[in-house]
PDB file of C-alpha atoms in Angstrom:
ATOM      1  CA  MET G   1     105.637 117.702 110.496  1.00 49.00           C
ATOM      2  CA  SER G   2     104.014 115.096 108.270  1.00 55.00           C
ATOM      3  CA  LYS G   3     101.254 112.770 109.401  1.00 66.00           C
ATOM      4  CA  PHE G   4     101.585 108.977 109.353  1.00 62.00           C
ATOM      5  CA  LYS G   5      98.785 106.512 108.640  1.00 66.00           C
ATOM      6  CA  LEU G   6      99.463 102.989 109.865  1.00 65.00           C
ATOM      7  CA  SER G   7      98.944 100.121 107.445  1.00 59.00           C
ATOM      8  CA  THR G   8      96.555  97.416 108.534  1.00 56.00           C
ATOM      9  CA  ASN G   9      96.197  93.778 107.598  1.00 54.00           C
ATOM     10  CA  ALA G  10      92.967  91.944 106.763  1.00 50.00           C
ATOM     11  CA  SER G  11      91.898  91.747 110.413  1.00 49.00           C
ATOM     12  CA  ASN G  12      92.346  95.541 110.777  1.00 48.00           C
ATOM     13  CA  ARG G  13      95.225  95.296 113.265  1.00 55.00           C
ATOM     14  CA  THR G  14      98.340  97.432 113.100  1.00 61.00           C
ATOM     15  CA  VAL G  15     101.173  95.661 111.327  1.00 73.00           C
ATOM     16  CA  GLY G  16     104.579  95.852 113.008  1.00 85.00           C
ATOM     17  CA  THR G  17     107.428  93.837 114.464  1.00 90.00           C
ATOM     18  CA  THR G  18     110.152  94.314 117.067  1.00 94.00           C
ATOM     19  CA  GLN G  19     113.568  92.910 116.220  1.00 96.00           C
ATOM     20  CA  SER G  20     116.448  92.273 118.610  1.00 97.00           C
ATOM     21  CA  VAL G  21     119.531  94.293 117.624  1.00 98.00           C
ATOM     22  CA  THR G  22     123.004  93.164 118.690  1.00 97.00           C
ATOM     23  CA  MET G  23     126.612  93.654 117.582  1.00 97.00           C
ATOM     24  CA  THR G  24     125.971  91.081 114.821  1.00 97.00           C
ATOM     25  CA  SER G  25     124.121  92.468 111.804  1.00 97.00           C
ATOM     26  CA  GLY G  26     120.511  91.356 111.516  1.00 97.00           C
ATOM     27  CA  ASN G  27     118.121  91.635 108.575  1.00 97.00           C
ATOM     28  CA  TYR G  28     114.332  91.793 108.307  1.00 94.00           C
ATOM     29  CA  ALA G  29     112.357  91.502 105.059  1.00 91.00           C
ATOM     30  CA  LEU G  30     109.510  94.008 105.197  1.00 87.00           C
ATOM     31  CA  VAL G  31     107.305  91.593 103.254  1.00 82.00           C
ATOM     32  CA  GLY G  32     106.995  89.806 106.617  1.00 80.00           C
ATOM     33  CA  LEU G  33     104.636  92.612 107.659  1.00 79.00           C
ATOM     34  CA  GLY G  34     102.159  91.568 104.974  1.00 69.00           C
ATOM     35  CA  VAL G  35     102.365  94.607 102.699  1.00 66.00           C
ATOM     36  CA  ILE G  36     105.070  96.765 101.191  1.00 67.00           C
ATOM     37  CA  ALA G  37     104.830 100.494 101.894  1.00 71.00           C
ATOM     38  CA  ASN G  38     107.084 103.406 101.029  1.00 78.00           C
ATOM     39  CA  THR G  39     107.036 104.904 104.528  1.00 84.00           C
ATOM     40  CA  ILE G  40     108.630 103.002 107.390  1.00 88.00           C
ATOM     41  CA  ARG G  41     108.500 103.979 111.072  1.00 89.00           C
ATOM     42  CA  LEU G  42     111.597 102.884 113.019  1.00 94.00           C
ATOM     43  CA  ALA G  43     111.633 103.131 116.813  1.00 95.00           C
ATOM     44  CA  ASN G  44     114.682 102.310 118.899  1.00 97.00           C
ATOM     45  CA  THR G  45     113.084 100.863 122.035  1.00 96.00           C
ATOM     46  CA  GLY G  46     116.272 100.342 124.029  1.00 96.00           C
ATOM     47  CA  ALA G  47     119.027 102.235 125.817  1.00 96.00           C
ATOM     48  CA  VAL G  48     121.782 102.085 123.157  1.00 97.00           C
ATOM     49  CA  GLY G  49     121.925 103.521 119.655  1.00 98.00           C
ATOM     50  CA  LEU G  50     121.710 101.385 116.529  1.00 98.00           C
ATOM     51  CA  TYR G  51     122.587 101.677 112.855  1.00 98.00           C
ATOM     52  CA  TYR G  52     120.337 100.698 109.954  1.00 97.00           C
ATOM     53  CA  ALA G  53     120.305 100.402 106.158  1.00 96.00           C
ATOM     54  CA  PHE G  54     117.666  99.543 103.536  1.00 93.00           C
ATOM     55  CA  ASP G  55     118.056  97.539 100.319  1.00 91.00           C
ATOM     56  CA  ASP G  56     115.946  95.476  97.901  1.00 87.00           C
ATOM     57  CA  ALA G  57     117.762  92.310  98.967  1.00 88.00           C
ATOM     58  CA  ALA G  58     119.057  91.126 102.341  1.00 91.00           C
ATOM     59  CA  VAL G  59     121.359  93.832 103.686  1.00 94.00           C
ATOM     60  CA  THR G  60     124.242  93.658 106.146  1.00 96.00           C
ATOM     61  CA  ALA G  61     124.292  96.800 108.278  1.00 97.00           C
ATOM     62  CA  THR G  62     127.515  98.357 109.541  1.00 97.00           C
ATOM     63  CA  THR G  63     128.349 101.132 111.983  1.00 97.00           C
ATOM     64  CA  ASN G  64     128.854 103.395 108.942  1.00 97.00           C
ATOM     65  CA  ASP G  65     125.118 103.324 108.142  1.00 98.00           C
ATOM     66  CA  VAL G  66     122.345 105.637 109.410  1.00 97.00           C
ATOM     67  CA  PHE G  67     122.405 106.084 113.198  1.00 98.00           C
ATOM     68  CA  LEU G  68     119.200 105.898 115.260  1.00 98.00           C
ATOM     69  CA  PRO G  69     119.761 107.110 118.844  1.00 98.00           C
ATOM     70  CA  ALA G  70     118.368 105.242 121.845  1.00 97.00           C
ATOM     71  CA  GLY G  71     114.713 105.951 122.547  1.00 96.00           C
ATOM     72  CA  SER G  72     114.114 107.770 119.268  1.00 95.00           C
ATOM     73  CA  VAL G  73     111.658 107.381 116.389  1.00 92.00           C
ATOM     74  CA  GLU G  74     112.354 108.040 112.726  1.00 92.00           C
ATOM     75  CA  PHE G  75     110.156 107.960 109.625  1.00 89.00           C
ATOM     76  CA  VAL G  76     111.914 106.836 106.448  1.00 90.00           C
ATOM     77  CA  ASN G  77     110.476 107.384 102.970  1.00 86.00           C
ATOM     78  CA  LEU G  78     111.820 104.757 100.596  1.00 84.00           C
ATOM     79  CA  PRO G  79     112.094 105.648  96.910  1.00 82.00           C
ATOM     80  CA  ASP G  80     109.620 104.218  94.401  1.00 78.00           C
ATOM     81  CA  THR G  81     112.596 102.755  92.527  1.00 79.00           C
ATOM     82  CA  MET G  82     113.138 100.361  95.433  1.00 77.00           C
ATOM     83  CA  LEU G  83     110.745  97.717  94.123  1.00 69.00           C
ATOM     84  CA  GLY G  84     112.164  94.478  95.518  1.00 71.00           C
ATOM     85  CA  ALA G  85     111.452  92.774  98.819  1.00 73.00           C
ATOM     86  CA  ARG G  86     112.709  95.802 100.763  1.00 86.00           C
ATOM     87  CA  ASN G  87     114.885  94.702 103.622  1.00 92.00           C
ATOM     88  CA  VAL G  88     116.175  96.589 106.642  1.00 95.00           C
ATOM     89  CA  GLY G  89     119.520  95.648 108.179  1.00 97.00           C
ATOM     90  CA  PHE G  90     120.461  96.696 111.718  1.00 98.00           C
ATOM     91  CA  ILE G  91     123.380  96.511 114.151  1.00 98.00           C
ATOM     92  CA  CYS G  92     124.664  98.038 117.430  1.00 98.00           C
ATOM     93  CA  ALA G  93     128.240  99.200 118.005  1.00 97.00           C
ATOM     94  CA  SER G  94     128.007  97.744 121.532  1.00 97.00           C
ATOM     95  CA  GLY G  95     125.350  96.167 123.720  1.00 97.00           C
ATOM     96  CA  SER G  96     121.880  95.412 122.428  1.00 97.00           C
ATOM     97  CA  THR G  97     118.552  97.137 121.865  1.00 98.00           C
ATOM     98  CA  GLY G  98     115.177  96.629 120.198  1.00 97.00           C
ATOM     99  CA  LEU G  99     114.043  97.976 116.839  1.00 98.00           C
ATOM    100  CA  ASN G 100     110.303  98.343 116.284  1.00 95.00           C
ATOM    101  CA  ILE G 101     109.411  98.444 112.572  1.00 93.00           C
ATOM    102  CA  THR G 102     105.974  99.645 111.453  1.00 88.00           C
ATOM    103  CA  ILE G 103     104.815 100.380 107.928  1.00 81.00           C
ATOM    104  CA  GLY G 104     102.333 102.958 106.764  1.00 73.00           C
ATOM    105  CA  THR G 105     101.883 105.944 104.483  1.00 66.00           C
ATOM    106  CA  GLU G 106     102.225 109.699 104.814  1.00 62.00           C
ATOM    107  CA  VAL G 107      98.940 111.564 104.720  1.00 63.00           C
TER     108      VAL G 107
END
């Protein structure tokens, strides 16, 4: 298992956000966290699964994208070739849930 080092902002606090996920695709630009990192921690904080996708520009997620089960955590390593704003799109097939997004690096 790899180790994960959280990114911090100027005030030395952990940088993260929780987004509401519904049956309508949402998008979050990772630049909103203050820095761009290659490793992203995604945590599904609710009781229903969600789907997500990454892109350099705003991305519309569909239920054909990567599935993140309810209550689970996943670490995603984005390729160096993904140099743009880095966006994550998310959607639920039914119901709603929360998606916590935290950036960091593998150590």
